[in-house]
XYZ file of C-alpha atoms in Angstrom:
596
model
C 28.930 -19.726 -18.389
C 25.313 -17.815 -18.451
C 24.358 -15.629 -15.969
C 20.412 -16.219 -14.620
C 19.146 -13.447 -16.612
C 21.043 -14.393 -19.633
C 20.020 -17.902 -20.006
C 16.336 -16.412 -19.213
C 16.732 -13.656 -21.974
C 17.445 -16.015 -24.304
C 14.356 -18.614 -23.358
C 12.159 -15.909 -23.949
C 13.591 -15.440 -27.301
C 13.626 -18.104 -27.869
C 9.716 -18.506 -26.640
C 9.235 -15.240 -28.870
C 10.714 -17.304 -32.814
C 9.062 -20.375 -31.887
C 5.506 -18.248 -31.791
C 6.436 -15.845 -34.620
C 6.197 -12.843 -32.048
C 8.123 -9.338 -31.797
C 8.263 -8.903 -28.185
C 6.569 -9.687 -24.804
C 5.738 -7.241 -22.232
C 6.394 -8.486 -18.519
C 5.054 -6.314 -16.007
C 5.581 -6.186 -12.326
C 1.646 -7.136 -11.397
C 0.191 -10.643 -11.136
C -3.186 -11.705 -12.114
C -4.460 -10.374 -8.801
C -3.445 -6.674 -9.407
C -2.763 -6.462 -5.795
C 0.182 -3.830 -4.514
C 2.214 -6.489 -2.948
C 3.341 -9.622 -5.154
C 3.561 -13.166 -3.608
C 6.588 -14.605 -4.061
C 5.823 -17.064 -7.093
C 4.682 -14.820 -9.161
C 7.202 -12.487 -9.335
C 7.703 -13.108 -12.725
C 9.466 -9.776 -13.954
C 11.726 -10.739 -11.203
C 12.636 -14.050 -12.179
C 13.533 -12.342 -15.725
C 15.690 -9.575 -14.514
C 16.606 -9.802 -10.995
C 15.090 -6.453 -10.226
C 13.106 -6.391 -6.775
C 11.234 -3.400 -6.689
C 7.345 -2.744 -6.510
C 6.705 -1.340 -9.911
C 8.697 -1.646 -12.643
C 8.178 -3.828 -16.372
C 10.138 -5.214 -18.964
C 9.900 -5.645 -22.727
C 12.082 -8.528 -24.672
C 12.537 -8.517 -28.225
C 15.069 -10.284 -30.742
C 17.350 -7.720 -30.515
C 16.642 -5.730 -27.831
C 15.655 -5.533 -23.861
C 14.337 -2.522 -21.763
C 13.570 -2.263 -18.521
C 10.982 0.663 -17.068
C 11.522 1.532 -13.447
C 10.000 5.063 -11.996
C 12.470 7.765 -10.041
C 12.144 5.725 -6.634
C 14.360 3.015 -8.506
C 16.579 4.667 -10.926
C 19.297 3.732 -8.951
C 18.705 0.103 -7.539
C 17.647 -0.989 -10.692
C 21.661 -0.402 -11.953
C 22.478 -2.396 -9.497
C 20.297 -5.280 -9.886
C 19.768 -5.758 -13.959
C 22.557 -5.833 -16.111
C 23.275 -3.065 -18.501
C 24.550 -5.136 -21.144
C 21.401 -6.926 -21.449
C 18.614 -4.215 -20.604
C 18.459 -0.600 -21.561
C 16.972 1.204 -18.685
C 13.838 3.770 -19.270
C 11.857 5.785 -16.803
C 8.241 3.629 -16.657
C 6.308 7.495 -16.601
C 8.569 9.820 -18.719
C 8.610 7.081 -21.376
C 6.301 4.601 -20.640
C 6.490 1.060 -22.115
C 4.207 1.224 -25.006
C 5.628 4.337 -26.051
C 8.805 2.352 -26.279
C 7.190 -0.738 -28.293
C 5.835 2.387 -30.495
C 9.335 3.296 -31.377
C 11.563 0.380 -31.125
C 9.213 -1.885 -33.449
C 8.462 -1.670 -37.059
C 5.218 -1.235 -38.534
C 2.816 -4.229 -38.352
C 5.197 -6.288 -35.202
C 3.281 -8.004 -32.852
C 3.663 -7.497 -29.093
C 2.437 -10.502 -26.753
C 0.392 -9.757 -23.670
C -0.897 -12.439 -20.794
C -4.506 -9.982 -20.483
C -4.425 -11.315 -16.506
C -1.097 -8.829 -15.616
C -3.136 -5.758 -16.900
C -6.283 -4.024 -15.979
C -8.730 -3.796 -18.318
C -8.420 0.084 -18.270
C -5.323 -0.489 -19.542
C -5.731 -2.908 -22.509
C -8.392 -0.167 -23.433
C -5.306 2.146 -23.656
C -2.911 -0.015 -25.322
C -5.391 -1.074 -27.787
C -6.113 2.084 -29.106
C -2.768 3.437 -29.029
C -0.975 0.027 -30.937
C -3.567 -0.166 -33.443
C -2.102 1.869 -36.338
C 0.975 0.407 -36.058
C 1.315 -2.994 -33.981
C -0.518 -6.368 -33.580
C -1.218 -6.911 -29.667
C -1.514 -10.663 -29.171
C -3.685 -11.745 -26.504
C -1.967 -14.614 -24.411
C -3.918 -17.862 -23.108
C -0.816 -18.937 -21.057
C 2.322 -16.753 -19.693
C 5.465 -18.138 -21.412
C 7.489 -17.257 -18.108
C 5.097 -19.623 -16.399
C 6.083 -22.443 -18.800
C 9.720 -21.767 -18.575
C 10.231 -21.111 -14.604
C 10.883 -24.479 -13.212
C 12.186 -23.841 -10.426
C 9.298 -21.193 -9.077
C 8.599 -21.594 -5.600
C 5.002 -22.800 -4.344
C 2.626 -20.517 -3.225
C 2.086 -19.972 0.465
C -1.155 -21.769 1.652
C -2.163 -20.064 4.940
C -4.317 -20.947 7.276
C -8.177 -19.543 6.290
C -8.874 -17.381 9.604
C -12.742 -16.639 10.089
C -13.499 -13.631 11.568
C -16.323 -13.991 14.081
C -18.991 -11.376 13.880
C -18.141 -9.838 17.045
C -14.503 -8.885 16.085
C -15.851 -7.109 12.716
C -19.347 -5.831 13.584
C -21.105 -6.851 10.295
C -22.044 -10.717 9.690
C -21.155 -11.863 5.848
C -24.694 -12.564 5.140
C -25.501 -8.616 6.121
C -22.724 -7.611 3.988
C -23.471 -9.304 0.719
C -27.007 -8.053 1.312
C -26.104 -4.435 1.507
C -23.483 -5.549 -1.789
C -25.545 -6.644 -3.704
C -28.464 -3.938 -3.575
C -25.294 -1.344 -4.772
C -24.918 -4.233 -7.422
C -28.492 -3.745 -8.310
C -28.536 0.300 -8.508
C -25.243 -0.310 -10.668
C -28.420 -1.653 -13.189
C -25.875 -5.058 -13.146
C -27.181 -8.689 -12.334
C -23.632 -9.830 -10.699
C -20.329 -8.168 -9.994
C -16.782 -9.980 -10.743
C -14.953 -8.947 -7.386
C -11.403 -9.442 -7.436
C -9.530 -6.811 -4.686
C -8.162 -9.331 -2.214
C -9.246 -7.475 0.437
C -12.532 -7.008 -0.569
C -12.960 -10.481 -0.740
C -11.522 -10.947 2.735
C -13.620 -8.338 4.286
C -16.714 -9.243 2.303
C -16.924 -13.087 3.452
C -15.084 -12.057 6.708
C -12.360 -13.957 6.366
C -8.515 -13.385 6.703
C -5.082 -15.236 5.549
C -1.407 -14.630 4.908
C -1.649 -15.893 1.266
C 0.230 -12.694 0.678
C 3.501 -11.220 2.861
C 1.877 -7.880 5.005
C -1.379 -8.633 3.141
C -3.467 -10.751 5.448
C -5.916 -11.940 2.590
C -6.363 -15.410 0.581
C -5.480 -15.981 -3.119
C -9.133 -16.227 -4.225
C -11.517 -14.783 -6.694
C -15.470 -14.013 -5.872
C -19.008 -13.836 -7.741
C -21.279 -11.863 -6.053
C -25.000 -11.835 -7.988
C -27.792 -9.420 -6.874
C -29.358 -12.059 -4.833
C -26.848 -11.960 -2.243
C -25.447 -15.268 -2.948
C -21.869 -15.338 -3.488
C -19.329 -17.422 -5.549
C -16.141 -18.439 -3.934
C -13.228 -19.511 -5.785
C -10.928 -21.247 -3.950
C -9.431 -24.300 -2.830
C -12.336 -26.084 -0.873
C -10.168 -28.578 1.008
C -8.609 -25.014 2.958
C -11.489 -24.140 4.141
C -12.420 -24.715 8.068
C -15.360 -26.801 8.877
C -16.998 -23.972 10.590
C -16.637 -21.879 6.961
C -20.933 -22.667 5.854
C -22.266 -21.471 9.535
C -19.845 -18.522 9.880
C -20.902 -17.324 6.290
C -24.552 -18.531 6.111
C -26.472 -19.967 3.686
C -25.949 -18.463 -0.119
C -22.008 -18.883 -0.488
C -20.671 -21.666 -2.835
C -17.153 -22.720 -2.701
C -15.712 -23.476 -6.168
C -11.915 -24.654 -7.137
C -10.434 -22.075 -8.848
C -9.689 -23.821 -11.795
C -13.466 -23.877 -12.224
C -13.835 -20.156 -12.865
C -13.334 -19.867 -16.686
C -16.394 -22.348 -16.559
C -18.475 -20.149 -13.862
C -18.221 -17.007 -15.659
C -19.183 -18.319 -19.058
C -22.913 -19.423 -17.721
C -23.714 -15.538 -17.425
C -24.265 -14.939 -21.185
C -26.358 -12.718 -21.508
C -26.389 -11.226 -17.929
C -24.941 -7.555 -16.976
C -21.756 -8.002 -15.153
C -19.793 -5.260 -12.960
C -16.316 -5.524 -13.457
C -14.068 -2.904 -11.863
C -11.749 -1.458 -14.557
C -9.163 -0.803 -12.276
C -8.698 -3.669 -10.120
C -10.072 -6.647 -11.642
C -7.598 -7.825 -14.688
C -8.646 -7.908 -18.885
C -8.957 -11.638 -18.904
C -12.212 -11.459 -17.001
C -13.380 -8.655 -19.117
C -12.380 -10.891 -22.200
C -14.221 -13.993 -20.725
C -17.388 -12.245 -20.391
C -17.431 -10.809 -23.702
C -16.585 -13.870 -25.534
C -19.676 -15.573 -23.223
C -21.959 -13.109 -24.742
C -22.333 -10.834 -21.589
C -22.729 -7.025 -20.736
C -20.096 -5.890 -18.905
C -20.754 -3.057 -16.786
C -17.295 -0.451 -16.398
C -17.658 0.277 -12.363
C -16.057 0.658 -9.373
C -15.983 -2.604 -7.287
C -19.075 -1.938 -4.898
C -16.955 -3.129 -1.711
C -15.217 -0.276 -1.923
C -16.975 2.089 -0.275
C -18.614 0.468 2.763
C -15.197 -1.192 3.549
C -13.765 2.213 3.749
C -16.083 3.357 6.197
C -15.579 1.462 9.302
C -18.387 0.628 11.571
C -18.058 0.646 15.533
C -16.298 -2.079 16.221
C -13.731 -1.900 13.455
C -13.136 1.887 15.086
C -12.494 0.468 18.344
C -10.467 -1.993 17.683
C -8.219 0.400 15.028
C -7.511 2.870 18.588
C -6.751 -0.643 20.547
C -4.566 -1.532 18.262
C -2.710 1.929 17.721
C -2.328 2.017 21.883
C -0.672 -1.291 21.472
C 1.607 -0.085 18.334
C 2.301 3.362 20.242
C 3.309 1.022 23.464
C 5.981 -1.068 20.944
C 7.067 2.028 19.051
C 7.718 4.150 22.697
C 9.517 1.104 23.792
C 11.705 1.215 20.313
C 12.391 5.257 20.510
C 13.407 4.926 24.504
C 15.590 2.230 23.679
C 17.152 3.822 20.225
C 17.796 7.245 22.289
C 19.749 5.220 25.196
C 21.953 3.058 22.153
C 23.037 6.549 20.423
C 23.729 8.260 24.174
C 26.081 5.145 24.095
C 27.988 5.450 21.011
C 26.088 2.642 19.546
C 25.030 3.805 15.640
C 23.334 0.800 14.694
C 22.429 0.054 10.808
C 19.784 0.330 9.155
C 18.530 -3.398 9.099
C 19.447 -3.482 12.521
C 17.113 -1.045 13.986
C 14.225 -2.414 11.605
C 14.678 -5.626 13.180
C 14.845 -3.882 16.590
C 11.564 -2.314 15.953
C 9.765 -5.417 14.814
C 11.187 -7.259 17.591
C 9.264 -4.876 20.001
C 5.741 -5.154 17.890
C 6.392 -8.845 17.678
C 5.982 -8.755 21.630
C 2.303 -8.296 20.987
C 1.016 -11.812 20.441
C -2.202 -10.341 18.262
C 0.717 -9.285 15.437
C 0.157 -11.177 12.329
C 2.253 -9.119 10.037
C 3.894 -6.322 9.540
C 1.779 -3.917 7.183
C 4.774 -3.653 5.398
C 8.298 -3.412 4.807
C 9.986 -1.452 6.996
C 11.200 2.194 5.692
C 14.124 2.239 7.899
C 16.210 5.036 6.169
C 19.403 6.885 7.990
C 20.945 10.030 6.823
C 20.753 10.847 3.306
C 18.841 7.842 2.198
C 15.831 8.833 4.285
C 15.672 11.570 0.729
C 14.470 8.899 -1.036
C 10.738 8.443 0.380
C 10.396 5.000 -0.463
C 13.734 3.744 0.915
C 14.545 0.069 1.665
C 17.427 -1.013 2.934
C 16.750 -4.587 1.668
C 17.684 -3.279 -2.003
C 21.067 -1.867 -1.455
C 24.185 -3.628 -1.326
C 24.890 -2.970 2.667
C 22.758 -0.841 4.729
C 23.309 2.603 5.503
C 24.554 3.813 9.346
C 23.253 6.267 11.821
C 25.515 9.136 12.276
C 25.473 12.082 14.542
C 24.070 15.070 13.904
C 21.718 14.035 11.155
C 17.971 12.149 11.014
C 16.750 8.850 10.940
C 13.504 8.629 9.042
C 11.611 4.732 10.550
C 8.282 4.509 8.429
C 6.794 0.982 9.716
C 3.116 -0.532 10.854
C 1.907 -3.596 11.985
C -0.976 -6.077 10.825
C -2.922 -6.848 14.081
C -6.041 -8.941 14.510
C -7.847 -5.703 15.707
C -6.802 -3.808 13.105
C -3.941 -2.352 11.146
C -1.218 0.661 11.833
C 1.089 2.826 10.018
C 3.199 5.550 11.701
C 6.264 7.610 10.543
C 8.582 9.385 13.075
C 11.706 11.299 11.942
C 14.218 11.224 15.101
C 17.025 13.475 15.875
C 20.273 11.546 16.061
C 22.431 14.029 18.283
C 21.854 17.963 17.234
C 19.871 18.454 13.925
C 20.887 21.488 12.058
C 19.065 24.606 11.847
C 17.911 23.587 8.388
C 16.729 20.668 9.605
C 14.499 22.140 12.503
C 13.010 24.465 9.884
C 12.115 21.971 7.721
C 10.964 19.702 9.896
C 8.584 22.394 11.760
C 7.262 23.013 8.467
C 6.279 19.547 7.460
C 4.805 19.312 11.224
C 2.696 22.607 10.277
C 1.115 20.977 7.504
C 0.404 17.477 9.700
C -0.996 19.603 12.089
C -3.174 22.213 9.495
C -4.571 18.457 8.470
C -5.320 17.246 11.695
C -6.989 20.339 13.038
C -9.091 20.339 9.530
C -12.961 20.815 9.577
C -14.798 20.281 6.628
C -18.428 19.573 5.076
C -19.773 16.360 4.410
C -18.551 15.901 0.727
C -15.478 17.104 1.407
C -12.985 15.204 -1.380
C -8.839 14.618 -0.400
C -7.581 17.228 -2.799
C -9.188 19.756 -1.421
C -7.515 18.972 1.864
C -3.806 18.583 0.524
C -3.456 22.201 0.425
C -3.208 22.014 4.335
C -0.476 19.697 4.569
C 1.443 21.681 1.723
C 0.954 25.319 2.791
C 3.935 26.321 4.965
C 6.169 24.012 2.334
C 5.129 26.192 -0.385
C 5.070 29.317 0.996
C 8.728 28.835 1.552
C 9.601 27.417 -1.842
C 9.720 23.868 -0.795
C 6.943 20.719 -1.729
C 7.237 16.808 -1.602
C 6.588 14.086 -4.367
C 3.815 12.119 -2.480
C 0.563 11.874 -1.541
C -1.059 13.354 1.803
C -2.752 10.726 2.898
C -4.141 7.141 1.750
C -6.917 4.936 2.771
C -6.252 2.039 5.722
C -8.247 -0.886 6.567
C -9.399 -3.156 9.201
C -7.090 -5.547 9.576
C -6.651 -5.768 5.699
C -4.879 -3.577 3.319
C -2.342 -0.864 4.459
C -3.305 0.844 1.530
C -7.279 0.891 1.126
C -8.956 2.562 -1.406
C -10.802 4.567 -2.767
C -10.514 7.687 -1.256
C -7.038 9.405 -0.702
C -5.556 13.061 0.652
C -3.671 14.118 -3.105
C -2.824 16.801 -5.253
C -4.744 14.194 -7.388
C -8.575 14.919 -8.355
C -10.006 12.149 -7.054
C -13.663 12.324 -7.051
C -14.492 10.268 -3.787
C -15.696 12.203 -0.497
C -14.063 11.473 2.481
C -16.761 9.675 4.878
C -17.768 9.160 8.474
C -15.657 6.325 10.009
C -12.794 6.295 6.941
C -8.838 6.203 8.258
C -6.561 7.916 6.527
C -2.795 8.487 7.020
C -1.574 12.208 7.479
C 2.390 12.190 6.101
C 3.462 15.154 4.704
C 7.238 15.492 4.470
C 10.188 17.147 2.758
C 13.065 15.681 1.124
C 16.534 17.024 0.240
C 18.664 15.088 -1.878
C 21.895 13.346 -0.670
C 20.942 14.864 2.564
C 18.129 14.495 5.012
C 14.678 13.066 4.859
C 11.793 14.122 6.772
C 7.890 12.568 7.402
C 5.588 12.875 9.855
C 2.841 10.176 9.558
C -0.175 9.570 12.135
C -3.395 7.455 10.768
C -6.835 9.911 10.811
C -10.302 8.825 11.439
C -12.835 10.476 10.135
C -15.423 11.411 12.586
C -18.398 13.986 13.037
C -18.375 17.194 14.890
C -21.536 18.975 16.004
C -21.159 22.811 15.137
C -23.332 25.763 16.303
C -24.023 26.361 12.790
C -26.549 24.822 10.319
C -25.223 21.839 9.675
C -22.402 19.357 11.546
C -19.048 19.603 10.046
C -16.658 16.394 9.886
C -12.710 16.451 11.571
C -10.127 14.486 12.137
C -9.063 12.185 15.424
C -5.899 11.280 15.472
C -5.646 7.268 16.207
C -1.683 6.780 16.275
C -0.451 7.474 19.868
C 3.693 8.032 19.857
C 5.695 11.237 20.760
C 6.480 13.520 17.889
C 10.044 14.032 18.463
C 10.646 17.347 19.922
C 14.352 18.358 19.332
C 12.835 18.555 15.503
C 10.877 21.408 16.511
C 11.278 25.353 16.329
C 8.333 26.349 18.768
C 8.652 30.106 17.553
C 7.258 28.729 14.349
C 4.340 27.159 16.046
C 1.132 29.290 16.081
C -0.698 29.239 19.650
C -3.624 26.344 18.231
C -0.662 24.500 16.573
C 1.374 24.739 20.159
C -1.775 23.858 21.267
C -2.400 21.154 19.590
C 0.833 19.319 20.023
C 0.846 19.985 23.521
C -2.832 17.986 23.401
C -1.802 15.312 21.362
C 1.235 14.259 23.850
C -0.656 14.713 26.692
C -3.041 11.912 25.054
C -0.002 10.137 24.200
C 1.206 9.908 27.988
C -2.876 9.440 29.128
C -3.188 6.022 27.083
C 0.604 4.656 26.920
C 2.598 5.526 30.033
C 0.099 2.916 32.265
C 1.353 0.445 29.519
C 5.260 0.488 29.483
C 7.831 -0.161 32.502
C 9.581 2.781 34.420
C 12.622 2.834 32.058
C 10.048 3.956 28.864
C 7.866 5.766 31.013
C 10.642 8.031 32.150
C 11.772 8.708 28.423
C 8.049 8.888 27.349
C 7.576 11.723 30.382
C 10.734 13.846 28.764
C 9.403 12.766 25.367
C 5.807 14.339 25.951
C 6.804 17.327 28.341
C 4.385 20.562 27.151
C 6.558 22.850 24.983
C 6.140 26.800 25.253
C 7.331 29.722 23.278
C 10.480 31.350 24.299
């Protein structure tokens, strides 16, 4: 009998003869381009069985390959069969390059233009030209041949009263649609999720630890907006808590919207928003203008209220996570080594306490031993999951989706005595997190040019890690909000007044130990003595950095300092919050430390 994945493999081929085609590229991304993936359209998936976040697949006659990056070199052997997919590194040798090469001249390769940014089709374009045909898909063949995909979650539309987000819609889409104007564009195609969401102040949980609605939007440079999605969702309250100027289509009627703008100028983010509105618009005879989605930007920078309700919310988290560290240290003075799932349940159990929890932000790294080396660990992939064991470190990288806002934290914990190597490493990485939060910089200031502070004592030791700094974090929306970011990566985007950012560096050793130390950052403004004001950081996460980590030797007096300040906060905001058992274990936890 036929596996799944065989009797899939071979309706796809069978797809591919009846259309005269070559091959089909399957990608991990929907038509939303989002980073998370609701469950029906997990299409690559459904083909292979692999459940990672990036990855793609290509299918021809003969032949099947299957592009994973390093986080999933391993899980992917054990999910996809090796007799039936060849498996290639998606960035050493990415998928087209593989088309390139496995194909012979003048093939044609099928694409559904909604699973790829328009950036991309640019790129493939011009790189298949000389050699391949790239069909352009009006329907996804997996669509037609999944009959048993499951039906998209339809959450409940939650508006968000002015009061909880500090900007009415109707403000909003004024202050869009002005950028949409200086753009020199008549409309703007906005398709981020959460952009959406925060634009029309609105929230769901269309997508798991993504609290945003499947939709699609039309903003024009009058203000008034075009709403694509299911009107029969929508609250009676939805016209007076947007205001006047916001139409609610069904999405099926968007092919039809976006063909009455011939001959308008339409901004189209290259990078979120998929081909097949690109393609639309051209075919409708309009200008499409290559920028970033306007939403970006403002969303990033939080106003007032948004900032208080991110440091209610981190109190809250800090209370759940001091709770989960108190009762984790009592279990291993016990003798009980819990798993991995086990203690990610634990931990969730203790957020889900709070009743403003929505979501997790989401999935919980919980990572023991060795596996914490791999930085983007989840137990859920591997065939059991791993156990605490003494003497090592357990890496818990988690957050929570709250109505006030949304968290992210990362705490490496000694389980028993950490080795000397261990403590080194770990004071290092803690250098860097605090180099980044003690940072002062001028307005303009990009990401990049603040990496170097988390890296510093890493490299000047030998040593780096293969991650970003920092990213982005939103109100209540995305745990990973663009546009700006703390990289080795140019990105050209200064980091602003009222922005939150994450502060992780780390350091990873194969086979071995893992090590991060994550707080979220807001951006705020410093008065100086100097000429101008200067922006810092404030750290918003509140939760003991664990101490038995630490070499204090290696501490400088501000970095002492520092830490010293931070736990003292800690103890200020959460011990008033937790019962005598935690605030005992939070006392010990935030204790100053001194040099020997």
């Amino acid at each position: 009998m036929l596996t799944n994945t065989e009797q899939r493999l071979a309706a796809i081929r069978e797809w591919l003869a009846n259309n005269n085609i070559d091959a089909l590229l399957v990608p991990h991304e929907d038509e939303y381009l989002g980073e998370y993936v609701p469950a029906h359209n997990e299409r690559l998936h459904w083909l292979t069985g692999f459940t990672g976040s990036a990855g793609a697949a290509v299918i021809t006659q003969d032949k099947a390959a299957i592009f994973v990056d390093g986080r999933y070199t391993v899980q992917v052997t054990k999910q996809v069969p090796a007799d039936l997919f060849e498996y290639r590194h998606l960035i050493e040798e990415p998928a087209l390059d593989w088309i390139k090469d496995t194909l012979e001249s003048g093939a044609s390769v099928a694409i559904d233009p909604r699973m790829h940014n328009s950036a991309w089709l640019d790129i493939a374009q011009a790189k298949l030209a000389s050699s391949l045909e790239l069909k352009i898909l009006d329907s996804n063949p997996i669509d037609e041949l999944w009959h048993d995909r499951p039906a998209p979650v339809v959450s409940d539309v939650r508006l968000m009263a002015t009061e909880a987000v500090g900007q009415s819609s109707d403000s909003k889409r004024q202050e869009i649609a002005q950028l949409v104007k200086k753009a020199g564009a008549d409309s703007a195609v906005i398709t981020a999720l959460d952009s959406i969401c925060w634009l029309l102040n609105v929230r769901g949980l269309d997508v798991s630890r993504l609290p945003v609605l499947l939709s699609h939007a039309i903003l024009h440079s009058d203000s008034t907006v075009e709403y694509f999605l299911d009107p029969a969702r929508l609250p009676t309250e939805f016209d007076t808590h947007v205001g006047a100027g916001v139409t609610v289509h069904h999405p099926e009627a968007l092919q039809a919207r976006l063909e009455t703008l011939t001959g308008k100028k339409v901004l189209v983010d290259p990078t979120t928003s998929n081909a097949w509105f690109k393609l639309v618009l051209q075919n409708a005879g309009a200008s499409v203008v290559s920028k970033a989605d306007p939403c970006l930007m403002p969303k990033a920078a939080k106003n007032s209220v948004e900032i208080a309700g991110m440091k209610a919310c981190h109190i809250r988290d800090g209370v759940a996570m001091s709770k989960f560290l108190c009762w984790l240290d009592a279990e291993v003075v016990a003798g009980n080594l819990h798993d991995e799932a086990t203690l990610a349940d634990k931990l969730e159990a203790f957020r889900s306490e709070d009743p403003t929890l929505m979501d997790l932000s989401f999935d919980t790294i919980s990572a023991a031993g060795g596996n914490a080396a791999m930085c983007h660990y989840n137990h859920e992939n591997q065939p059991e999951p791993g156990q605490l064991e003494l003497n090592t470190l357990y890496l818990v990288d988690s957050g929570g989706q709250y109505l006030d806002g949304t968290t992210d934290i990362t705490r490496t914990i000694a389980i028993g005595q950490p080795s000397q190597e261990m403590i080194k490493q770990f004071t290092l990485a803690l250098k860097g997190h605090i180099g980044v939060a003690r940072a002062r910089f001028p307005k303009g200031t990009r990401g990049y040019q603040i990496d170097t502070l988390a890296r510093q004592h890493l490299w000047a030791e030998g040593y780096d890690y293969d991650h970003g700094t920092g990213h982005g974090v939103g109100h209540f929306l995305s745990v990973h909000e663009g546009p700006a970011s703390i990289s080795k990566k140019q990105i050209d985007v200064p980091l602003t007044e009222g922005m939150v950012l994450s502060n992780e560096p780390g350091y990873y050793r194969a086979d071995a130990f893992g090590i991060r130390i994550e707080n979220l950052e807001l951006v705020v403004e410093t008065p100086t003595n100097g000429d101008f004001p200067v922006l810092s950081f404030e750290s918003l996460t509140r939760c003991p950095i664990d101490k038995r980590n630490i070499n204090v030797d290696m501490l400088t007096r501000p970095e002492l300092a520092w830490l010293n300040d931070y736990h003292q906060k800690v103890w200020d905001e959460i011990s008033p919050l937790v019962e005598s058992e935690v605030k005992e274990w939070l006392r010990q936890a935030t204790l100053p430390l001194a040099h020997s």
